[in-house]
CSV table of C-alpha atoms in Angstrom, one decimal:
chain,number,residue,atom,x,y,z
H,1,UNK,CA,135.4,90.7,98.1
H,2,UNK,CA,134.2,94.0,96.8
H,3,UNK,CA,131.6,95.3,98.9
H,4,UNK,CA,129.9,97.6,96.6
H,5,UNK,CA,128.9,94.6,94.4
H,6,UNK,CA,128.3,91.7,96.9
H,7,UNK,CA,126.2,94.3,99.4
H,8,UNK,CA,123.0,94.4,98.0
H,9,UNK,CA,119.6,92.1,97.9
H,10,UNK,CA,118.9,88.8,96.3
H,11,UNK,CA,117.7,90.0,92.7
H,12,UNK,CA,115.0,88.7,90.5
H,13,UNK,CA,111.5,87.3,91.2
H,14,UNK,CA,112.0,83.9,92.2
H,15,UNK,CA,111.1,82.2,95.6
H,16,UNK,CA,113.9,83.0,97.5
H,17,UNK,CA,114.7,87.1,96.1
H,18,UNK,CA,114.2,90.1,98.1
H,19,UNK,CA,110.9,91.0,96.4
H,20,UNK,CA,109.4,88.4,97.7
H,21,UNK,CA,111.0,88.1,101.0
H,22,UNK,CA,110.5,92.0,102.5
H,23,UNK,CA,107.9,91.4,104.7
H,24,UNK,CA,109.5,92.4,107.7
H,25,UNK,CA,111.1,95.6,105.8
H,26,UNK,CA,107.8,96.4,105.2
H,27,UNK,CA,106.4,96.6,108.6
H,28,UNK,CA,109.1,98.2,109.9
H,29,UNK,CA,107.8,100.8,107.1
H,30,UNK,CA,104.3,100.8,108.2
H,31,UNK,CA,105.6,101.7,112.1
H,32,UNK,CA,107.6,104.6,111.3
H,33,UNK,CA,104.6,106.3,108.5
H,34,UNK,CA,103.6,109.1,111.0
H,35,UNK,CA,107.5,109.8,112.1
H,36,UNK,CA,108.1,110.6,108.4
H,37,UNK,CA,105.0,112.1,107.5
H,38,UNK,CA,105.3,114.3,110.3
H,39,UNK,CA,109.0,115.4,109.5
H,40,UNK,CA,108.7,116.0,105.8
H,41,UNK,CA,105.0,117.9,106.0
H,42,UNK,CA,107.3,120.0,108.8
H,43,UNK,CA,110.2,120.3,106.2
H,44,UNK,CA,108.0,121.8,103.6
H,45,UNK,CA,106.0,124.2,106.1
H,46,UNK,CA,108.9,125.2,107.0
H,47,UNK,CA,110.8,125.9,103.9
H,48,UNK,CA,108.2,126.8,101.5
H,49,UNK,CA,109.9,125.5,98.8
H,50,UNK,CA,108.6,124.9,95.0
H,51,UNK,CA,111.0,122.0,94.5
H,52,UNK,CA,111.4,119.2,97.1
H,53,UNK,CA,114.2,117.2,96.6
H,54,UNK,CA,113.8,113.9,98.6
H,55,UNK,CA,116.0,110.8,98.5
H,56,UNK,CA,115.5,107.6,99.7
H,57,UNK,CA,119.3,105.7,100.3
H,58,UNK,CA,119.5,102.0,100.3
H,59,UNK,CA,116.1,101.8,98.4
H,60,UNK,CA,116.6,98.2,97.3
H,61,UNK,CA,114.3,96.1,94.9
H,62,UNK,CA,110.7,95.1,95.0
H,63,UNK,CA,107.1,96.2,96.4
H,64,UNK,CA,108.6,98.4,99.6
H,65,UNK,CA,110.7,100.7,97.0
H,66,UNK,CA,108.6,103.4,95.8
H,67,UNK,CA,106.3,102.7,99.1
H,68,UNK,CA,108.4,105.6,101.4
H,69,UNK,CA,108.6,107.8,98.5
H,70,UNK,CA,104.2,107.6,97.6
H,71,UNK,CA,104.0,108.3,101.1
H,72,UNK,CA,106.0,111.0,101.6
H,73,UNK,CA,104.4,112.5,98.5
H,74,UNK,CA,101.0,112.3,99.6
H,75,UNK,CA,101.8,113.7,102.8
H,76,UNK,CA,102.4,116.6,101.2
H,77,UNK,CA,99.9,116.8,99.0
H,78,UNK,CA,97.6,116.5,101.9
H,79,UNK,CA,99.1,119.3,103.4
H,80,UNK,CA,98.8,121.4,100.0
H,81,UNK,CA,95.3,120.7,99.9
H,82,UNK,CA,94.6,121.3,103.5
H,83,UNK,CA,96.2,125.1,103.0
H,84,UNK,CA,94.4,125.2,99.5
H,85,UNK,CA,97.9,126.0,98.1
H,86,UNK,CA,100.0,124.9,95.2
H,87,UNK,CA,101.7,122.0,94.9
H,88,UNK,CA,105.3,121.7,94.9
H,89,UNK,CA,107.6,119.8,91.9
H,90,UNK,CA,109.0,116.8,93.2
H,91,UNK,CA,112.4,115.8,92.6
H,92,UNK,CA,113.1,112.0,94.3
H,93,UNK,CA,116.0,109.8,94.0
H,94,UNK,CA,116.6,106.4,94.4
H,95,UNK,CA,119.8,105.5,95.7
H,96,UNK,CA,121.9,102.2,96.5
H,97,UNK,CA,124.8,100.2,95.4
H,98,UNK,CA,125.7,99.4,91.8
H,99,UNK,CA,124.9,95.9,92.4
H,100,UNK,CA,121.3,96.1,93.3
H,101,UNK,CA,118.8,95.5,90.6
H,102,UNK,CA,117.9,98.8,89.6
H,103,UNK,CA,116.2,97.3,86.7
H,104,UNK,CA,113.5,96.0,88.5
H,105,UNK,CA,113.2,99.1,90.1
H,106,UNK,CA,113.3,101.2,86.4
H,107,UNK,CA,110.8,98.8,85.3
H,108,UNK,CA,108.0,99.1,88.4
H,109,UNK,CA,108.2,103.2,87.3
H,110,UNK,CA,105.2,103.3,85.2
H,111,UNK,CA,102.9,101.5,87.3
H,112,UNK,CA,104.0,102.9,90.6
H,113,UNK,CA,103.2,106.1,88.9
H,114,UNK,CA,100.0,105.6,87.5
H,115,UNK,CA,98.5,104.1,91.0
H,116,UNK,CA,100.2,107.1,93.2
H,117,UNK,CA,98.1,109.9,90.8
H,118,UNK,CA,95.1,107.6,90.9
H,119,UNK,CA,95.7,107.8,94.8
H,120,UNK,CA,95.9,111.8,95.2
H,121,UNK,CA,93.3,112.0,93.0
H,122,UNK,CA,93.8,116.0,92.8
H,123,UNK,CA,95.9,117.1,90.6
H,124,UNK,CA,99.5,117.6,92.1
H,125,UNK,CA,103.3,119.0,91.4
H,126,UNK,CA,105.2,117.5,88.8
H,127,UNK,CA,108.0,114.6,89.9
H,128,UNK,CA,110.8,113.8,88.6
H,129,UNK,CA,112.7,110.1,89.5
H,130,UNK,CA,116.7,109.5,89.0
H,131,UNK,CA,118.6,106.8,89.9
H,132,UNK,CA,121.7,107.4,92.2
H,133,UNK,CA,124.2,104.3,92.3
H,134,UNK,CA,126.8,104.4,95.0
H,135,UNK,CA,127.4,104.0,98.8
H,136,UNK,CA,126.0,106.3,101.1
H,137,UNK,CA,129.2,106.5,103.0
H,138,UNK,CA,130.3,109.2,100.2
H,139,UNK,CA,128.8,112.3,99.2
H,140,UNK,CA,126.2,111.4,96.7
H,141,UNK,CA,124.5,114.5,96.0
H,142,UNK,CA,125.2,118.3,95.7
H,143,UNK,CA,125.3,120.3,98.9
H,144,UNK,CA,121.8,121.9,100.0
H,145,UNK,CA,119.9,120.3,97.1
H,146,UNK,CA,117.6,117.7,99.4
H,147,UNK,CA,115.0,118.2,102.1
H,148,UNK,CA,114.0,114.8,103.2
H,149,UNK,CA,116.2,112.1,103.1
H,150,UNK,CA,114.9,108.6,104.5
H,151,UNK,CA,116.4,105.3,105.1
H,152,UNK,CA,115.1,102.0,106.6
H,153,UNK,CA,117.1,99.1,106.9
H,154,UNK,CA,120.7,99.5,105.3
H,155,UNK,CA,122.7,101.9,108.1
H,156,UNK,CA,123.6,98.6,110.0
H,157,UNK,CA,125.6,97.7,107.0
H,158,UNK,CA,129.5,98.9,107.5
H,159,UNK,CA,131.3,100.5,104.3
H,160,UNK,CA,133.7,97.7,104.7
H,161,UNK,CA,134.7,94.5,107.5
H,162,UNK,CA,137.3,96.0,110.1
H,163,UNK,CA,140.6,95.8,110.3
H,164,UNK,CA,142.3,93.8,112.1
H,165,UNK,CA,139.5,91.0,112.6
H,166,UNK,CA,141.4,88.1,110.9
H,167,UNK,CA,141.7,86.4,114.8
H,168,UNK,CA,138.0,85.9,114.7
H,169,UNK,CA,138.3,82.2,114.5
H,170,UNK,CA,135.0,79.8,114.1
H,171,UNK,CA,133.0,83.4,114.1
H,172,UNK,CA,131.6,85.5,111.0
H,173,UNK,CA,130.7,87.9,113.3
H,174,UNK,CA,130.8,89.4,116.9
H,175,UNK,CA,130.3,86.2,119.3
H,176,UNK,CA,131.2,85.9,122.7
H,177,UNK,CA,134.6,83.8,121.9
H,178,UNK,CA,135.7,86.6,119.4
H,179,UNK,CA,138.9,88.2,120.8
H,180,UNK,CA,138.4,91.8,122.3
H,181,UNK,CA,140.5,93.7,119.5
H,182,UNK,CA,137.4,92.6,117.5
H,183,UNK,CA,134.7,94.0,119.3
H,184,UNK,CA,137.4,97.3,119.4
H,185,UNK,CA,137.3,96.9,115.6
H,186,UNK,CA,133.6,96.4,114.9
H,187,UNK,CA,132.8,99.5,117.3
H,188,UNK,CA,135.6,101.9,115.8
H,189,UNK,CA,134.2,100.9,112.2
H,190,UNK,CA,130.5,101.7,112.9
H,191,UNK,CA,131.3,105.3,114.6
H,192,UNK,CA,133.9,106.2,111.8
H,193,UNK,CA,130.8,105.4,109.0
H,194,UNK,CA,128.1,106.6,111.2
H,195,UNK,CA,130.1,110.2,111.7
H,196,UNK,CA,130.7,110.4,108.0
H,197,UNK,CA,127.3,109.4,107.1
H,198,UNK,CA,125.6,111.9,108.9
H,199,UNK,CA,129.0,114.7,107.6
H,200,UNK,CA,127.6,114.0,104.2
H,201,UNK,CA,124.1,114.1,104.7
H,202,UNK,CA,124.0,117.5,106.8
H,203,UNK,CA,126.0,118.7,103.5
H,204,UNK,CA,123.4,117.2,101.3
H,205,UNK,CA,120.5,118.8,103.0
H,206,UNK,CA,119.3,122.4,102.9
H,207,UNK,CA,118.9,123.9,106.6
H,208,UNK,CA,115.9,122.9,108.4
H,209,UNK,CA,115.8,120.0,106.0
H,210,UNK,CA,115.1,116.2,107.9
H,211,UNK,CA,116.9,112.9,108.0
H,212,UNK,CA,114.4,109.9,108.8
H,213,UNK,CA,116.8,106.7,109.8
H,214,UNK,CA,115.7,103.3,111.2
H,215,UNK,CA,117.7,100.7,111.3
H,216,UNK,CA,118.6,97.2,112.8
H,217,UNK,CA,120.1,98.1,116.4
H,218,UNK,CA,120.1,95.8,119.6
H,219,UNK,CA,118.5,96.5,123.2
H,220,UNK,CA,120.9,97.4,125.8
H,221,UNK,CA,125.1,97.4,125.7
H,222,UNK,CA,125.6,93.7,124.9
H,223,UNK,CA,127.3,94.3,121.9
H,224,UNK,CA,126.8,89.7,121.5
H,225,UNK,CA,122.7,90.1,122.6
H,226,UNK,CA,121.1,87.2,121.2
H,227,UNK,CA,118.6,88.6,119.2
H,228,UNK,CA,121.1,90.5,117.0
H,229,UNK,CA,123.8,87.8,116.7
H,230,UNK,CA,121.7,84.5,116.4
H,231,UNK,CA,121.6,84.3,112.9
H,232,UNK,CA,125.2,84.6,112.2
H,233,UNK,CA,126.1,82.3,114.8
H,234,UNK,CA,123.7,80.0,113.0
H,235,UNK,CA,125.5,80.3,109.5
H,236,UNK,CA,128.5,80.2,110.9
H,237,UNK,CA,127.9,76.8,113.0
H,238,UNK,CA,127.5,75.1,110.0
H,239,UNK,CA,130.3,76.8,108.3
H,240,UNK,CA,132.3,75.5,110.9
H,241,UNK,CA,130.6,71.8,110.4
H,242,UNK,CA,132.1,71.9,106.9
H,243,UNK,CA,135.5,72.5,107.8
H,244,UNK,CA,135.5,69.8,110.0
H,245,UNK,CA,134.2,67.3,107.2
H,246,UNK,CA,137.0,69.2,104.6
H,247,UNK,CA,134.3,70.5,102.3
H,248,UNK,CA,136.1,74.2,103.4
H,249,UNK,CA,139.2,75.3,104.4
H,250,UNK,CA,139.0,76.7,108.1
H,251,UNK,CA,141.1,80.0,106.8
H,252,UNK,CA,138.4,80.6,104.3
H,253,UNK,CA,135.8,80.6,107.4
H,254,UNK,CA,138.3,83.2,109.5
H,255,UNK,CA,138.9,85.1,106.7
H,256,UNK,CA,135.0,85.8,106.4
H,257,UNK,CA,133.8,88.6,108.7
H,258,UNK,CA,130.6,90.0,108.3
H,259,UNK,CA,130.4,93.7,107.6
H,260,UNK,CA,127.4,94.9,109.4
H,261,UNK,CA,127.4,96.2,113.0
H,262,UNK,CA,124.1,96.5,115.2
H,263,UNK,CA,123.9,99.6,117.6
H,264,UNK,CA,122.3,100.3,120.4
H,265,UNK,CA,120.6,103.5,121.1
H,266,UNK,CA,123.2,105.0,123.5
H,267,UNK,CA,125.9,104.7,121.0
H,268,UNK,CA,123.6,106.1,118.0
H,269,UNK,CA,122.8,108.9,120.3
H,270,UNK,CA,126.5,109.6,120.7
H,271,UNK,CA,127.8,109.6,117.6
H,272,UNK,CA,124.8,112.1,116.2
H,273,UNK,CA,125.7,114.8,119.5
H,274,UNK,CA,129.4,114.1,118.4
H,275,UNK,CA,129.1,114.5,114.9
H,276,UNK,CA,126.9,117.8,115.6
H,277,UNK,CA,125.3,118.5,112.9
H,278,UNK,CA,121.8,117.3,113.7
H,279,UNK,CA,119.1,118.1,116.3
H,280,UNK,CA,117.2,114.9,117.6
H,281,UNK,CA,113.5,115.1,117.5
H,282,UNK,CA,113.3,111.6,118.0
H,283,UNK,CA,115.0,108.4,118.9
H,284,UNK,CA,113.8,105.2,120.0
H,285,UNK,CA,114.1,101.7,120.4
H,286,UNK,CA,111.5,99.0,119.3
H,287,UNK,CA,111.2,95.1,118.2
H,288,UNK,CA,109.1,93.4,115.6
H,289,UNK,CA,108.5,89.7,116.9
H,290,UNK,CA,109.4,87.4,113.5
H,291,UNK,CA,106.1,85.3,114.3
H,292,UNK,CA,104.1,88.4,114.3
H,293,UNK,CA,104.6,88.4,110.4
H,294,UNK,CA,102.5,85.6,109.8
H,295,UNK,CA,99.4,86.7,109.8
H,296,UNK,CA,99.7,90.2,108.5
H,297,UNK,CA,99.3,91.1,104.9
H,298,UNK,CA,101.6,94.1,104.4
H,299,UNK,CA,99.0,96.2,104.0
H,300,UNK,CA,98.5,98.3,107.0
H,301,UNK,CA,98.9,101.7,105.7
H,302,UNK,CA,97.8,101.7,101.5
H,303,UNK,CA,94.6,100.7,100.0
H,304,UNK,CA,96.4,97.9,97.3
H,305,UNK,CA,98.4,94.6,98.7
H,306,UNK,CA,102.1,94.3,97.0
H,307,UNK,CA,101.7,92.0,94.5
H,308,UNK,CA,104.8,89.9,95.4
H,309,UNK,CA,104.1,89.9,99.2
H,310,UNK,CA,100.0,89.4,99.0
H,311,UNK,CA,100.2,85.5,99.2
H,312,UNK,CA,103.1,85.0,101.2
H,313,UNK,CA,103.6,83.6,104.7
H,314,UNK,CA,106.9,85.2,106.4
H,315,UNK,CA,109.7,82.8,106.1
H,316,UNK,CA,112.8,83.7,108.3
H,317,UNK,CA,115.0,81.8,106.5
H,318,UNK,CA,113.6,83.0,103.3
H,319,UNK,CA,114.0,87.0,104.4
H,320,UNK,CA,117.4,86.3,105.9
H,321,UNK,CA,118.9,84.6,102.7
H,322,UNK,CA,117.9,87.4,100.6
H,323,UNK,CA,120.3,89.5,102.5
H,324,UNK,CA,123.1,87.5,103.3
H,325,UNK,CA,123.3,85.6,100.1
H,326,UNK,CA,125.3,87.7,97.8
H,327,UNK,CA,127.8,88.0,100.5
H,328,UNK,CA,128.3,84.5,101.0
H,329,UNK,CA,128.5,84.0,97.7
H,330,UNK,CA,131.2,86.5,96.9
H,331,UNK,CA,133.4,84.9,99.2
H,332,UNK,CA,132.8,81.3,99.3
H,333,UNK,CA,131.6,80.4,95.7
H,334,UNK,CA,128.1,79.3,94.4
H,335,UNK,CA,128.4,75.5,96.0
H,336,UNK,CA,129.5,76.3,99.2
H,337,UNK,CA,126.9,78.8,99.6
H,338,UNK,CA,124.7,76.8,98.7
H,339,UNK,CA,125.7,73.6,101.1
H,340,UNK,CA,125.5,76.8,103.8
H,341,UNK,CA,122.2,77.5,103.5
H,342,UNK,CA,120.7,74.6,103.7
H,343,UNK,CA,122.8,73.8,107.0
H,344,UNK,CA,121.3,76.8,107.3
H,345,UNK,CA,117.9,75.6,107.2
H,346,UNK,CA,118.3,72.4,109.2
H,347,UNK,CA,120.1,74.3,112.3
H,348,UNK,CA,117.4,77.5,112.6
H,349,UNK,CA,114.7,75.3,113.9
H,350,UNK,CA,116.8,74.7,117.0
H,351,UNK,CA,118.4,77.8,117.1
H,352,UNK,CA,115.9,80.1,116.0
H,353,UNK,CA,112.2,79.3,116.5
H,354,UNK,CA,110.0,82.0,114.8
H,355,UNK,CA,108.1,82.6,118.2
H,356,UNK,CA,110.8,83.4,120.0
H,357,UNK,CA,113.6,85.5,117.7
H,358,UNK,CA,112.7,88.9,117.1
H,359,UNK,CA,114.4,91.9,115.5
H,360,UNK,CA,115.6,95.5,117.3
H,361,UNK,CA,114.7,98.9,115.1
H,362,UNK,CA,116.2,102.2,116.0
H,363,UNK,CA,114.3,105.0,114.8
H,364,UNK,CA,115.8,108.7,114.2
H,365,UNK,CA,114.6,111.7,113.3
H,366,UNK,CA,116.9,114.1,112.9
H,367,UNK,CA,116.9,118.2,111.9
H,368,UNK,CA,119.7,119.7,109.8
H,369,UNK,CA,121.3,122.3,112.2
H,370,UNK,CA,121.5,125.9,110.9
């Protein structure tokens, strides 16, 4: 299984695609605003520069896309106006793997920049958009040539499954029956990406310039807390249930290992002081109840609804398909997949009632280092 093609979101419009299933990205989005706000308006004071080079990594599909980058824009702007000074060019790019639909992205240009000048209003710097394909776990851009880079939502993905995991047996994931050289491997894998994402960035930015991370973590040292591990021992229960009726082979199940590992904030905290390259200005934990979803529109913080998410009622399995999907599907084929999900389907409302599963964020902000 190639990662950097099967890593990515559901594309297209339908139903069950990311677009309209990022609901809960986006109000992870809308609870972070004044973190980055704060950090790139800081950025720019600080620097004074006439070009701003911002990059958004892992920026996905959909209505949430362009969302970090309008705001992050009109903070400045704000900030310009406020000082009655000129505003800076904007140079912004949009980065995540090869496989994600960057055509939907290309194609929601035009309008997302049509509504963000209609939002300033004033007239403001020039900006400039490129697309950047490839995994954040390698240098992606040239060294000092960004001041804000943001991320929400993609650091708990690993740049490949650990070695060494093949004795995970009836698991796609951490579980409390998974050998301990697993655990060893998951842990050894997140803090050897985590160290060389943060190597790359500090390259990446000029000094002074800010790294705005969230990402899917879990509450305390339990690397099996329920909360992060639920849904993969939900897959993989009826994974299992196929092997047992023959539809699957049980070495195709052990050979499947998921490549994503959920933190907690002590070890996040370690790796950045490790690493050494950042200052911390802030780090916290928080959860977003799945049931809380329901009755929100997704429009907290802009004056226009996202077109995809304005009618739609959060569906967990919806939002979770969209992100394991491709995944299951480069391993275990289009059928199988599809006989998983709707296992899938049928064991969640046991296993995972809306009211009572939730999702950890951690939230970084860190400071390039002179």
């Amino acid at each position: 299984m190639d990662l950097k093609q099967v890593i990515h979101m559901k594309g297209g419009d339908g139903e069950e695609g990311y677009a309209n299933n990022s609901l809960l990205q986006r109000k992870v989005i809308s609870l972070t605003k004044s973190l980055r706000d704060e950090a790139i308006t800081n950025v720019y004071r600080n620097t004074k520069s006439e070009s701003l080079g911002i990059a958004d990594l892992g920026c996905s599909y959909g209505a949430n896309t362009f969302l970090v980058i309008a705001e992050a824009i009109k903070a400045v702007e704000k900030f310009c106006q406020e000082q009655k000074q000129k505003s800076p060019e904007y140079k912004v790019y949009l980065n995540d793997l090869p496989g994600n639909d960057f055509n939907n992205v290309f194609r929601s240009f035009d309008a997302f920049k049509k509504d963000l000048i209609s939002e300033v209003k004033n007239p403001m710097g020039p900006f400039y958009f490129f697309g950047a394909p490839g995994s954040f776990y390698d240098k992606l851009f040239p060294n000092k040539s960004l001041h804000f880079v943001h991320s929400s939502y993609s650091l708990q993905f690993l740049s490949k499954v650990p070695e060494g995991v093949d004795n995970n047996k009836g698991n796609i994931y951490l579980a409390k029956t998974s050998p301990p050289n697993v655990f060893k491997a998951y842990l050894e894998q997140y803090q050897s990406d985590f160290s060389f994402f943060l190597k790359c960035r500090s390259e990446e930015l000029v000094e002074g310039g800010s790294l705005v991370v969230t990402l899917i973590g879990r509450i305390g040292e339990d690397p099996v807390y329920k909360d992060c591990c639920a849904v993969w021992e939900t897959m993989a229960m009826g994974l299992n249930d196929m092997v047992k009726q023959g539809t699957i082979k049980e070495e195709s199940v052990s050979s499947f290992n998921i490549p994503i590992y959920y933190p907690c904030q002590a070890e996040v905290k370690k790796e950045i002081d490790t690493q050494g390259s950042f200052d911390i200005n802030y780090l916290e934990t928080s959860e977003v109840n799945f049931s809380e979803l329901d009755n929100w529109d997704g429009s907290d913080f802009t004056s226009k609804k996202p077109e995809s998410l304005k009618d739609a009622e959060f569906n967990m399995e919806n939002c979770f398909r969209a992100v394991a999907e491709p995944m299951l599907m480069g391993h275990f084929g289009e059928s199988v997949t599809k006989e998983a999900f709707n296992r899938f389907l049928k064991n969640a409302a046991d296993h995972m009632p809306k009211d009572k599963t939730k999702v950890t964020n951690i939230t970084m902000s860190l400071t390039r280092k002179p």
